[in-house]
Amino acid sequence: MASVSSGFPFNLPVASLLLILLLCLHSGGGQKKKENMLVEKVEQMMEWSSRRSVIRMNGDKFRRFVKAPPRNYSVIVMFTALQPQRQCSVCRQANEEYQVLANSWRYSSAFSNKLFFTVVDYDEGADVFQQLNMNSAPTFMHFPAKGKPKRADTFDLQRIGFASEQLAKWIADRTDVQIRVFRPPNYSGTIALALLVSLVGGLLYLRRNNLEFIYNKTGWAMAALCVVFAMTSGQMWNHIRGPPYAHKNPQNGQVSYIHGSSQAQFVAESHIILLLNAAITMGMVLLNEAATSKGDVGKRRIICLVGLGLVVFFFSFLLSIFRSKYHGYPYSFLIK
């Protein structure tokens, strides 16, 4: 059988070289496209950051500038619910601290395009909350320049609180970016102290001819009890950690005043503990009064019953809160 010639000389090595050349050109073009896209994204983020320290994002912006590659910058995102109808007071408090931190970074000499602060509001990016299976706010997350976020890239707000200094420390651990927090001057403490000193000084001046009240044991005992109640209820912990007042679930609107962990607490929880301790103390005082006074027996009996009721009921309530925080604690009294 005769062979049919195509009329075109076919050289395998030459064809292979042409194929390799085309692949290299295609790869180089794709790399160039990625570089141009990255430059465009960084320039856009820098432009937004120059207008405001915290960049607001909806679902589309979040997916393009935070989730989608290429990206050579880290992004801190606060997922929140700031609209008034959400009634999230914690979100507003956390947002104030977040703004302080973002401003400290934006106006520092170390500011660069390696880190950006953004915020996604539930009413502007509900699809983002659904995509991340997020059902609580506020939440802080770090999206690294490379790879996916790890467990440590979610800030433990419930345990640490949302103070700017704590956030800055967490960011330093995740990104090696050191942020020195600069707070705007707050003279409320100084003014309150000046008013207190003026009030005490004025009172002493008006009573300068009769200062026997200074030696009043009952007054000093009440002042000491107030200090003890404040310290034992966790007010100092609140001052150091800056926890939220309470927690509201944005999905169902349920508000929690007692933290479910023994490692943290809400401000409202410390107020509840303070009132419970005060009620128990009042009951003990009434029991002591009933035992030591020399008044009418019937009246002393009523005082004793009231004091006993206060101690029993409110101690049981206090113990139930303890059990809810320390899971597995076996003991209870009246209230579970």
Steps between C-alpha positions, in 0.01 A plus 500: 500500500637841407548758776346847471730790581353811668741728324611657836817376669425401865782533753422371853773691688396828342136441590594423860699821527208700360262340752732576791539859378124546483456358852767735636337798332160400641643448848682831487184676388300343786764601752500853366123510526514388864760764579289772339192380691695501827629852439146614424362345819773650719454845345125481556543393864751781558259752349216386726732497799607859430136608529419312820700273727239223497380394155131408478433194285198323362490144373650573157789708636572241767522217249716699259743677731513265801425148385609485135867471397740649416565682827826594674343692790329397822147615582337539842122477471248592766167328441239706679139625511501876553155589373272643775232237443750229598536656848854366535662723761804272511551555127514876551748469785721261302481730198633792704803295610548372145499856366763603756723211391452566128575871542811417699623286208389740226680802646812322626839525331498122446184508285531294182296303248561173684204535736149640462206536737152429365148452633207294373161597641233232514248723321747564216652154472263237637624262229852523646369399844325202341807406298715491815227334712518793740210549741634753749636853494734667552772262375855586397684290241842517336530398136870435431678597179549133414288201587172469681423636849583264785325464831735752662404755234165548676535734797381354831282796592303323771812415700726798429258786435520750216732770635722652231814391682386137505413512131840652421675220689299237309581665166870506590485125568330427168674746265821619674368855456549704816236768561540754776153606612441875526178595671340842469526698825222419744456746784189342650701325773685819591176699510329234714793498744499880521125501570541234769782693670294820480195326647698350790682829560173693498339254741793524741490878479128515578544261792829650617357572846371144545715223351374219719350326196855414390517261795171333413568125493186420303595741222848354467359147508260582214784651296716193561216269395453693176868453416483129586186447289660677203821296518339159564251549216778542242497876436880510482499215247250699292724806515804302383340276236220725373233230447163578338205592720297205369476283190214510250463231237428682169310198367232465767552816706558306823704696756739322737603675821697206645804373310499125448871457574695522824777686314298815426206713611275781380470838670134428574607176668727687742210730587277200572768341721543830687127518578490135610795548734337814642173313561680213676692749714176677590355168608801430722471845656131439577580161656765661719258778595233249595746307716662793683221755539288517816174614345161331470526124447238498223681773310831320541342181368376681186842655444659157536264342247554782250878476538495122467283526189739749338804283568339174388337630180778724368778256592311234306475739205873575523583129511286435192698760304821333617371162373408648160855629453692205647343216304493174687487657847277250686351704784191721503261649753130577428565652156666293228 
